[in-house]
mmCIF file of C-alpha atoms in Angstrom:
data_model
loop_
_atom_site.group_PDB
_atom_site.id
_atom_site.type_symbol
_atom_site.label_atom_id
_atom_site.label_comp_id
_atom_site.label_asym_id
_atom_site.label_seq_id
_atom_site.Cartn_x
_atom_site.Cartn_y
_atom_site.Cartn_z
ATOM 1 C CA ASP W 1 30.624 82.627 66.082
ATOM 2 C CA ILE W 2 27.828 81.311 63.866
ATOM 3 C CA GLY W 3 27.017 77.970 65.486
ATOM 4 C CA MET W 4 24.426 77.233 68.158
ATOM 5 C CA TRP W 5 27.281 76.266 70.495
ATOM 6 C CA SER W 6 27.945 80.014 70.940
ATOM 7 C CA LEU W 7 24.462 80.720 72.333
ATOM 8 C CA PRO W 8 23.455 80.468 75.997
ATOM 9 C CA ASP W 9 22.750 76.782 76.683
ATOM 10 C CA GLY W 10 23.663 76.245 73.035
ATOM 11 C CA ALA W 11 24.582 72.567 73.300
ATOM 12 C CA HIS W 12 21.190 71.712 74.772
ATOM 13 C CA ARG W 13 19.372 73.884 72.251
ATOM 14 C CA TYR W 14 21.142 72.160 69.380
ATOM 15 C CA GLN W 15 20.313 68.749 70.843
ATOM 16 C CA VAL W 16 16.659 69.774 70.798
ATOM 17 C CA ARG W 17 17.049 70.689 67.120
ATOM 18 C CA ILE W 18 18.671 67.307 66.448
ATOM 19 C CA ASN W 19 15.847 65.505 68.237
ATOM 20 C CA ARG W 20 13.308 67.393 66.167
ATOM 21 C CA GLY W 21 15.168 67.047 62.862
ATOM 22 C CA THR W 22 15.900 63.338 63.174
ATOM 23 C CA THR W 23 13.133 62.188 65.565
ATOM 24 C CA THR W 24 15.868 60.309 67.450
ATOM 25 C CA ASN W 25 17.965 60.859 70.572
ATOM 26 C CA MET W 26 21.259 60.631 68.677
ATOM 27 C CA SER W 27 24.016 62.977 69.794
ATOM 28 C CA ALA W 28 25.795 65.495 67.588
ATOM 29 C CA ASN W 29 29.012 63.493 67.827
ATOM 30 C CA GLU W 30 27.282 60.239 66.812
ATOM 31 C CA ILE W 31 25.822 61.942 63.756
ATOM 32 C CA HIS W 32 29.134 63.595 62.889
ATOM 33 C CA GLN W 33 30.947 60.242 62.952
ATOM 34 C CA ILE W 34 28.242 58.584 60.843
ATOM 35 C CA GLY W 35 28.616 61.392 58.337
ATOM 36 C CA LEU W 36 32.378 60.952 58.108
ATOM 37 C CA ARG W 37 31.980 57.207 57.510
ATOM 38 C CA GLU W 38 29.318 57.717 54.862
ATOM 39 C CA VAL W 39 31.367 60.338 53.019
ATOM 40 C CA ALA W 40 34.319 57.930 52.906
ATOM 41 C CA ARG W 41 32.136 55.034 51.738
ATOM 42 C CA LEU W 42 30.487 57.059 48.992
ATOM 43 C CA GLU W 43 33.799 58.449 47.757
ATOM 44 C CA GLY W 44 35.007 54.873 47.378
ATOM 45 C CA GLU W 45 31.969 53.896 45.301
ATOM 46 C CA MET W 46 32.267 57.034 43.191
ATOM 47 C CA LEU W 47 35.944 56.388 42.536
ATOM 48 C CA ASP W 48 35.113 52.846 41.400
ATOM 49 C CA ILE W 49 32.805 54.264 38.717
ATOM 50 C CA ALA W 50 35.333 56.909 37.687
ATOM 51 C CA LYS W 51 38.032 54.265 37.243
ATOM 52 C CA LYS W 52 35.734 52.072 35.152
ATOM 53 C CA LEU W 53 35.237 55.084 32.874
ATOM 54 C CA GLY W 54 38.979 55.665 32.539
ATOM 55 C CA PHE W 55 39.735 58.246 35.242
ATOM 56 C CA ASN W 56 42.124 57.894 38.164
ATOM 57 C CA ASP W 57 40.689 60.474 40.558
ATOM 58 C CA LEU W 58 37.382 62.170 41.318
ATOM 59 C CA LYS W 59 38.574 65.726 40.697
ATOM 60 C CA THR W 60 39.488 64.965 37.085
ATOM 61 C CA PHE W 61 36.343 62.929 36.560
ATOM 62 C CA ASN W 62 34.102 65.644 38.026
ATOM 63 C CA ALA W 63 35.673 68.211 35.699
ATOM 64 C CA SER W 64 35.005 65.907 32.753
ATOM 65 C CA VAL W 65 31.377 65.455 33.779
ATOM 66 C CA GLU W 66 30.871 69.205 34.146
ATOM 67 C CA SER W 67 32.292 69.951 30.688
ATOM 68 C CA ASN W 68 30.614 67.100 28.781
ATOM 69 C CA PRO W 69 27.735 68.509 26.664
ATOM 70 C CA GLU W 70 26.341 64.986 26.214
ATOM 71 C CA LEU W 71 25.461 64.989 29.910
ATOM 72 C CA ARG W 72 23.358 68.158 29.587
ATOM 73 C CA ALA W 73 19.742 68.449 28.546
ATOM 74 C CA LYS W 74 19.003 69.453 24.954
ATOM 75 C CA SER W 75 15.469 70.819 25.301
ATOM 76 C CA ARG W 76 12.629 71.414 27.717
ATOM 77 C CA GLU W 77 10.644 68.515 26.278
ATOM 78 C CA GLN W 78 13.598 66.162 26.617
ATOM 79 C CA ILE W 79 13.787 66.898 30.345
ATOM 80 C CA LEU W 80 10.114 65.997 30.789
ATOM 81 C CA ASP W 81 10.530 62.873 28.656
ATOM 82 C CA ILE W 82 13.453 61.728 30.810
ATOM 83 C CA TYR W 83 11.451 62.019 34.025
ATOM 84 C CA ARG W 84 8.439 60.293 32.499
ATOM 85 C CA LYS W 85 10.588 57.433 31.208
ATOM 86 C CA TYR W 86 12.009 56.735 34.659
ATOM 87 C CA GLU W 87 8.615 56.959 36.356
ATOM 88 C CA ASP W 88 7.112 54.563 33.796
ATOM 89 C CA GLN W 89 9.857 51.972 34.217
ATOM 90 C CA MET W 90 9.638 52.124 38.010
ATOM 91 C CA TYR W 91 5.838 51.743 37.980
ATOM 92 C CA GLU W 92 6.327 48.394 36.227
ATOM 93 C CA GLN W 93 8.531 47.197 39.098
ATOM 94 C CA LEU W 94 6.298 48.283 41.992
ATOM 95 C CA PRO W 95 4.444 44.935 42.360
ATOM 96 C CA LYS W 96 7.816 43.309 43.101
ATOM 97 C CA LEU W 97 8.451 45.812 45.871
ATOM 98 C CA PHE W 98 5.034 46.502 47.438
ATOM 99 C CA ASN W 99 1.744 44.736 48.046
ATOM 100 C CA ARG W 100 -0.102 48.002 48.680
ATOM 101 C CA LEU W 101 0.053 50.429 45.755
ATOM 102 C CA PRO W 102 -1.321 53.978 45.797
ATOM 103 C CA LYS W 103 -4.594 54.626 44.000
ATOM 104 C CA ALA W 104 -3.543 58.218 43.295
ATOM 105 C CA LYS W 105 -2.131 58.853 39.844
ATOM 106 C CA LEU W 106 1.102 60.723 39.141
ATOM 107 C CA GLU W 107 1.884 63.253 36.433
ATOM 108 C CA VAL W 108 5.061 65.034 35.380
ATOM 109 C CA LYS W 109 4.605 68.717 34.535
ATOM 110 C CA PRO W 110 6.929 71.677 33.940
ATOM 111 C CA VAL W 111 7.335 74.247 36.673
ATOM 112 C CA GLU W 112 5.213 77.312 35.961
ATOM 113 C CA ALA W 113 7.074 80.045 34.104
ATOM 114 C CA PHE W 114 6.654 82.627 36.863
ATOM 115 C CA ARG W 115 8.708 80.570 39.346
ATOM 116 C CA GLU W 116 11.266 78.923 37.081
ATOM 117 C CA LYS W 117 14.059 81.235 38.172
ATOM 118 C CA GLU W 118 13.898 80.279 41.851
ATOM 119 C CA ALA W 119 12.479 76.741 41.689
ATOM 120 C CA ALA W 120 14.486 73.613 42.414
ATOM 121 C CA GLY W 121 15.278 71.125 39.671
ATOM 122 C CA ALA W 122 12.188 69.145 40.667
ATOM 123 C CA ASP W 123 9.742 68.950 43.551
ATOM 124 C CA TYR W 124 6.678 66.935 44.491
ATOM 125 C CA GLN W 125 3.180 68.333 44.926
ATOM 126 C CA PRO W 126 0.754 65.909 46.619
ATOM 127 C CA GLY W 127 -2.534 65.125 44.956
ATOM 128 C CA ALA W 128 -5.915 65.779 46.520
ATOM 129 C CA ALA W 129 -6.802 63.368 49.324
ATOM 130 C CA ASP W 130 -10.090 62.501 47.590
ATOM 131 C CA GLY W 131 -8.302 61.547 44.381
ATOM 132 C CA SER W 132 -9.736 64.433 42.356
ATOM 133 C CA ARG W 133 -6.257 65.746 41.498
ATOM 134 C CA PRO W 134 -3.208 63.550 40.828
ATOM 135 C CA GLY W 135 0.131 63.935 42.512
ATOM 136 C CA ARG W 136 2.611 65.917 40.470
ATOM 137 C CA ILE W 137 6.335 66.142 39.925
ATOM 138 C CA ASN W 138 7.056 69.744 39.003
ATOM 139 C CA VAL W 139 10.183 69.752 36.828
ATOM 140 C CA ASN W 140 12.204 72.889 36.137
ATOM 141 C CA THR W 141 12.823 72.859 32.385
ATOM 142 C CA SER W 142 14.339 76.337 32.081
ATOM 143 C CA ASP W 143 17.768 76.750 30.468
ATOM 144 C CA PRO W 144 18.160 73.083 29.431
ATOM 145 C CA PRO W 145 21.937 73.233 28.762
ATOM 146 C CA SER W 146 22.503 74.145 32.413
ATOM 147 C CA ARG W 147 20.778 70.968 33.616
ATOM 148 C CA LYS W 148 22.803 67.804 34.061
ATOM 149 C CA THR W 149 20.918 64.672 33.066
ATOM 150 C CA ILE W 150 22.935 62.371 35.340
ATOM 151 C CA SER W 151 20.913 63.278 38.443
ATOM 152 C CA MET W 152 17.480 63.043 36.832
ATOM 153 C CA GLU W 153 17.022 59.304 37.344
ATOM 154 C CA SER W 154 17.632 59.407 41.104
ATOM 155 C CA THR W 155 15.522 62.568 41.415
ATOM 156 C CA ALA W 156 12.628 60.904 39.577
ATOM 157 C CA TYR W 157 12.587 58.007 42.046
ATOM 158 C CA HIS W 158 12.981 60.415 44.994
ATOM 159 C CA GLU W 159 10.122 62.727 44.053
ATOM 160 C CA GLY W 160 7.757 60.246 42.376
ATOM 161 C CA VAL W 161 7.620 56.488 42.826
ATOM 162 C CA PRO W 162 8.674 54.849 44.988
ATOM 163 C CA GLY W 163 9.532 58.086 46.821
ATOM 164 C CA HIS W 164 7.352 60.995 47.932
ATOM 165 C CA HIS W 165 4.354 60.135 45.749
ATOM 166 C CA MET W 166 4.219 56.598 47.076
ATOM 167 C CA GLN W 167 4.674 57.532 50.721
ATOM 168 C CA ILE W 168 2.336 60.529 50.803
ATOM 169 C CA SER W 169 -0.400 59.004 48.632
ATOM 170 C CA ILE W 170 -0.549 55.808 50.669
ATOM 171 C CA ALA W 171 -0.745 57.845 53.882
ATOM 172 C CA GLN W 172 -3.651 59.867 52.463
ATOM 173 C CA GLU W 173 -5.462 56.636 51.580
ATOM 174 C CA LEU W 174 -5.216 55.039 55.051
ATOM 175 C CA ALA W 175 -8.893 55.402 55.936
ATOM 176 C CA ASP W 176 -8.493 53.942 59.440
ATOM 177 C CA LEU W 177 -6.122 56.709 60.511
ATOM 178 C CA PRO W 178 -7.341 60.088 61.803
ATOM 179 C CA GLN W 179 -6.902 62.904 59.328
ATOM 180 C CA PHE W 180 -3.973 64.518 61.131
ATOM 181 C CA ARG W 181 -2.049 61.238 60.746
ATOM 182 C CA ARG W 182 -2.911 60.939 57.064
ATOM 183 C CA GLN W 183 -1.875 64.507 56.280
ATOM 184 C CA GLY W 184 0.924 65.033 58.784
ATOM 185 C CA GLY W 185 4.585 64.419 58.284
ATOM 186 C CA TYR W 186 8.013 64.088 59.839
ATOM 187 C CA ASN W 187 10.946 65.332 57.826
ATOM 188 C CA ALA W 188 13.244 62.443 58.769
ATOM 189 C CA PHE W 189 10.628 59.885 57.736
ATOM 190 C CA ALA W 190 9.503 61.562 54.505
ATOM 191 C CA GLU W 191 12.938 62.583 53.257
ATOM 192 C CA GLY W 192 14.545 59.449 54.632
ATOM 193 C CA TRP W 193 12.081 57.339 52.659
ATOM 194 C CA ALA W 194 12.649 59.384 49.508
ATOM 195 C CA LEU W 195 16.433 59.011 49.769
ATOM 196 C CA TYR W 196 16.036 55.286 50.454
ATOM 197 C CA SER W 197 13.848 55.122 47.344
ATOM 198 C CA GLU W 198 16.667 56.394 45.153
ATOM 199 C CA LYS W 199 18.590 53.212 45.927
ATOM 200 C CA ILE W 200 15.579 50.947 45.290
ATOM 201 C CA GLY W 201 16.121 51.689 41.607
ATOM 202 C CA LYS W 202 19.590 50.164 41.936
ATOM 203 C CA GLU W 203 18.143 47.024 43.504
ATOM 204 C CA VAL W 204 15.784 46.372 40.590
ATOM 205 C CA GLY W 205 18.504 46.795 37.984
ATOM 206 C CA PHE W 206 18.166 50.434 36.985
ATOM 207 C CA TYR W 207 20.991 53.013 36.716
ATOM 208 C CA GLN W 208 22.387 51.010 33.826
ATOM 209 C CA ASN W 209 24.097 54.179 32.626
ATOM 210 C CA PRO W 210 27.162 54.524 34.913
ATOM 211 C CA TYR W 211 26.914 58.305 34.742
ATOM 212 C CA ASN W 212 23.397 58.105 36.205
ATOM 213 C CA ASP W 213 24.684 55.857 38.975
ATOM 214 C CA TYR W 214 27.384 58.432 39.626
ATOM 215 C CA GLY W 215 24.690 61.116 39.747
ATOM 216 C CA ARG W 216 22.825 59.043 42.337
ATOM 217 C CA LEU W 217 25.955 58.828 44.463
ATOM 218 C CA GLN W 218 26.575 62.577 44.098
ATOM 219 C CA ASP W 219 23.075 63.237 45.422
ATOM 220 C CA GLU W 220 23.595 60.849 48.327
ATOM 221 C CA MET W 221 26.970 62.438 49.035
ATOM 222 C CA LEU W 222 25.314 65.831 49.530
ATOM 223 C CA ARG W 223 23.064 64.273 52.204
ATOM 224 C CA ALA W 224 26.071 62.656 53.905
ATOM 225 C CA ILE W 225 28.052 65.911 53.887
ATOM 226 C CA ARG W 226 25.141 67.555 55.674
ATOM 227 C CA LEU W 227 25.662 65.277 58.679
ATOM 228 C CA VAL W 228 29.268 66.422 58.960
ATOM 229 C CA VAL W 229 28.887 70.148 58.390
ATOM 230 C CA ASP W 230 25.641 70.713 60.330
ATOM 231 C CA THR W 231 27.112 69.109 63.441
ATOM 232 C CA GLY W 232 30.462 70.716 62.674
ATOM 233 C CA LEU W 233 28.926 74.179 62.683
ATOM 234 C CA HIS W 234 26.670 73.838 65.691
ATOM 235 C CA ALA W 235 28.545 71.446 67.985
ATOM 236 C CA LYS W 236 32.211 71.405 66.952
ATOM 237 C CA LYS W 237 32.804 75.141 66.466
ATOM 238 C CA TRP W 238 33.462 74.946 62.735
ATOM 239 C CA THR W 239 33.790 78.236 60.891
ATOM 240 C CA ARG W 240 31.997 79.081 57.681
ATOM 241 C CA GLU W 241 35.305 78.674 55.868
ATOM 242 C CA GLN W 242 35.665 75.107 57.162
ATOM 243 C CA VAL W 243 32.206 74.209 55.861
ATOM 244 C CA VAL W 244 32.918 75.716 52.447
ATOM 245 C CA GLN W 245 36.241 73.893 52.228
ATOM 246 C CA TYR W 246 34.640 70.584 53.205
ATOM 247 C CA PHE W 247 32.163 70.973 50.358
ATOM 248 C CA HIS W 248 34.972 71.712 47.911
ATOM 249 C CA ASP W 249 36.942 68.703 49.146
ATOM 250 C CA HIS W 250 34.088 66.208 48.925
ATOM 251 C CA SER W 251 31.546 67.400 46.356
ATOM 252 C CA ALA W 252 31.336 68.795 42.848
ATOM 253 C CA ILE W 253 28.666 71.435 43.458
ATOM 254 C CA ASP W 254 29.471 74.950 42.271
ATOM 255 C CA GLU W 255 30.422 77.910 44.432
ATOM 256 C CA VAL W 256 26.956 79.487 44.422
ATOM 257 C CA GLU W 257 25.372 76.260 45.657
ATOM 258 C CA VAL W 258 28.116 75.787 48.248
ATOM 259 C CA GLN W 259 27.384 79.227 49.691
ATOM 260 C CA ASN W 260 23.623 78.662 49.598
ATOM 261 C CA GLU W 261 23.936 75.283 51.319
ATOM 262 C CA THR W 262 26.182 76.794 53.982
ATOM 263 C CA ASP W 263 23.684 79.579 54.656
ATOM 264 C CA ARG W 264 20.939 76.981 54.968
ATOM 265 C CA TYR W 265 22.708 75.007 57.678
ATOM 266 C CA ILE W 266 23.631 78.132 59.605
ATOM 267 C CA VAL W 267 20.061 79.420 59.823
ATOM 268 C CA TRP W 268 18.197 76.077 59.977
ATOM 269 C CA PRO W 269 20.093 73.890 62.454
ATOM 270 C CA GLY W 270 19.275 70.191 62.411
ATOM 271 C CA GLN W 271 16.797 70.220 59.532
ATOM 272 C CA ALA W 272 19.146 68.767 56.937
ATOM 273 C CA LEU W 273 20.089 65.817 59.156
ATOM 274 C CA GLY W 274 16.806 64.019 58.557
ATOM 275 C CA TYR W 275 17.440 62.872 54.984
ATOM 276 C CA LYS W 276 20.424 60.617 55.650
ATOM 277 C CA ILE W 277 19.521 59.594 59.187
ATOM 278 C CA GLY W 278 16.049 58.580 58.001
ATOM 279 C CA SER W 279 17.382 56.609 55.059
ATOM 280 C CA LEU W 280 19.953 54.833 57.216
ATOM 281 C CA LYS W 281 17.303 53.880 59.786
ATOM 282 C CA ILE W 282 14.955 52.426 57.148
ATOM 283 C CA THR W 283 17.867 50.453 55.700
ATOM 284 C CA GLU W 284 18.974 49.298 59.169
ATOM 285 C CA LEU W 285 15.474 48.081 60.060
ATOM 286 C CA ARG W 286 15.178 46.250 56.754
ATOM 287 C CA GLU W 287 18.452 44.421 57.402
ATOM 288 C CA ARG W 288 17.314 43.584 60.936
ATOM 289 C CA ALA W 289 14.072 42.114 59.596
ATOM 290 C CA ARG W 290 15.920 40.141 56.927
ATOM 291 C CA LYS W 291 18.293 38.616 59.482
ATOM 292 C CA GLU W 292 15.559 37.850 62.005
ATOM 293 C CA LEU W 293 13.082 36.378 59.520
ATOM 294 C CA GLY W 294 15.461 34.605 57.157
ATOM 295 C CA ASP W 295 13.659 33.073 54.212
ATOM 296 C CA ARG W 296 10.349 34.357 55.583
ATOM 297 C CA PHE W 297 11.424 37.926 54.885
ATOM 298 C CA ASP W 298 9.476 39.545 52.042
ATOM 299 C CA VAL W 299 10.579 43.023 51.017
ATOM 300 C CA ARG W 300 7.024 43.816 49.893
ATOM 301 C CA GLU W 301 5.697 43.171 53.391
ATOM 302 C CA TYR W 302 8.505 45.220 54.909
ATOM 303 C CA HIS W 303 7.797 48.213 52.690
ATOM 304 C CA ASP W 304 4.073 47.937 53.397
ATOM 305 C CA GLU W 305 4.814 47.938 57.118
ATOM 306 C CA VAL W 306 7.059 51.017 56.853
ATOM 307 C CA LEU W 307 4.424 53.003 54.948
ATOM 308 C CA GLY W 308 1.332 51.450 56.514
ATOM 309 C CA ALA W 309 0.849 53.842 59.433
ATOM 310 C CA GLY W 310 1.597 57.147 57.759
ATOM 311 C CA ALA W 311 4.662 59.240 58.565
ATOM 312 C CA LEU W 312 6.161 58.330 61.947
ATOM 313 C CA PRO W 313 9.001 59.478 64.171
ATOM 314 C CA LEU W 314 11.925 57.132 63.546
ATOM 315 C CA ASP W 315 11.886 55.764 67.089
ATOM 316 C CA VAL W 316 8.194 54.906 66.700
ATOM 317 C CA LEU W 317 8.884 53.342 63.298
ATOM 318 C CA GLU W 318 11.528 51.156 64.933
ATOM 319 C CA GLN W 319 9.034 49.997 67.570
ATOM 320 C CA ARG W 320 6.521 49.221 64.817
ATOM 321 C CA ILE W 321 8.993 47.165 62.778
ATOM 322 C CA ASP W 322 10.239 45.294 65.853
ATOM 323 C CA ALA W 323 6.643 44.424 66.766
ATOM 324 C CA TRP W 324 5.998 43.225 63.203
ATOM 325 C CA ILE W 325 9.116 41.037 63.272
ATOM 326 C CA LYS W 326 8.079 39.552 66.629
ATOM 327 C CA ALA W 327 4.530 38.853 65.435
ATOM 328 C CA LYS W 328 5.741 37.288 62.207
ATOM 329 C CA LYS W 329 8.199 35.024 64.042
ATOM 330 C CA ALA W 330 5.402 33.901 66.358
ATOM 331 C CA THR W 331 3.151 32.972 63.427
ATOM 332 C CA PRO W 332 3.698 29.433 62.093
ATOM 333 C CA SER W 333 4.938 29.445 58.513
ATOM 334 C CA SER W 334 2.458 28.092 55.994
#
């Protein structure tokens, strides 16, 4: 019995973890059902790409992707160049997406040699609040042939702009907020925004390489699977074997990563729910604003409103966006 359901008052304890991880009052069953729907939706989009590239099913296509040397990095410098290229092209699009842009600069650097072995493929390190040090994407360039290039575009947007660098830097620069609001964070907001940012690239015409678009969907699929297996483990009495099998049925990650991910959800209940729930909420609020405001909706204003008060619990973000919609509707159009 490895789920929180097996503990005294386990259902309530897990609900507390959900509340903390998502900053919502959603139930485990609600989240589980959302996860199932998202997994099905993403598999449909992934299959569409596979078919366009000449494959009839995802299993065969995934095997082809894994064995294709053209989809692997050639050198350390190439990996850095790829990330820099995607950051540069997104920077050019930011004025179409935001009115407020961060003053803080962004650099792409290799992960230090001493931590290459354990480091993720990429992570974000915030810059100094006073601007004396730029934000940084630390990119793991070790063993280039082991690194698939198809996920680098979505990861660049997630970690850099318009993702973590944008959100964190703008928060640090909000002089009217107290320091704890400028420096603080909520996982569902920060990771939800970063996941939402991966799709912004799609909206401005990026992911022209279908393999990169497939990589984006693979990354999103991992976040959707988390909704199913986290709630499965801790509310629906799933076994470890059920979690592992679900990963094998719906993802292409290798056995080592499957086991590591499973361990993570067992020992850190609720944490991994924030990515997808946050992204879905930001998307939902955007669609609400678009419907309510009609031709007065400006995506730049919406994004500024989402990021303009620092990291927020999702229920507070919803109140903020609803108030903005109401105020905008009450203001005569010019």
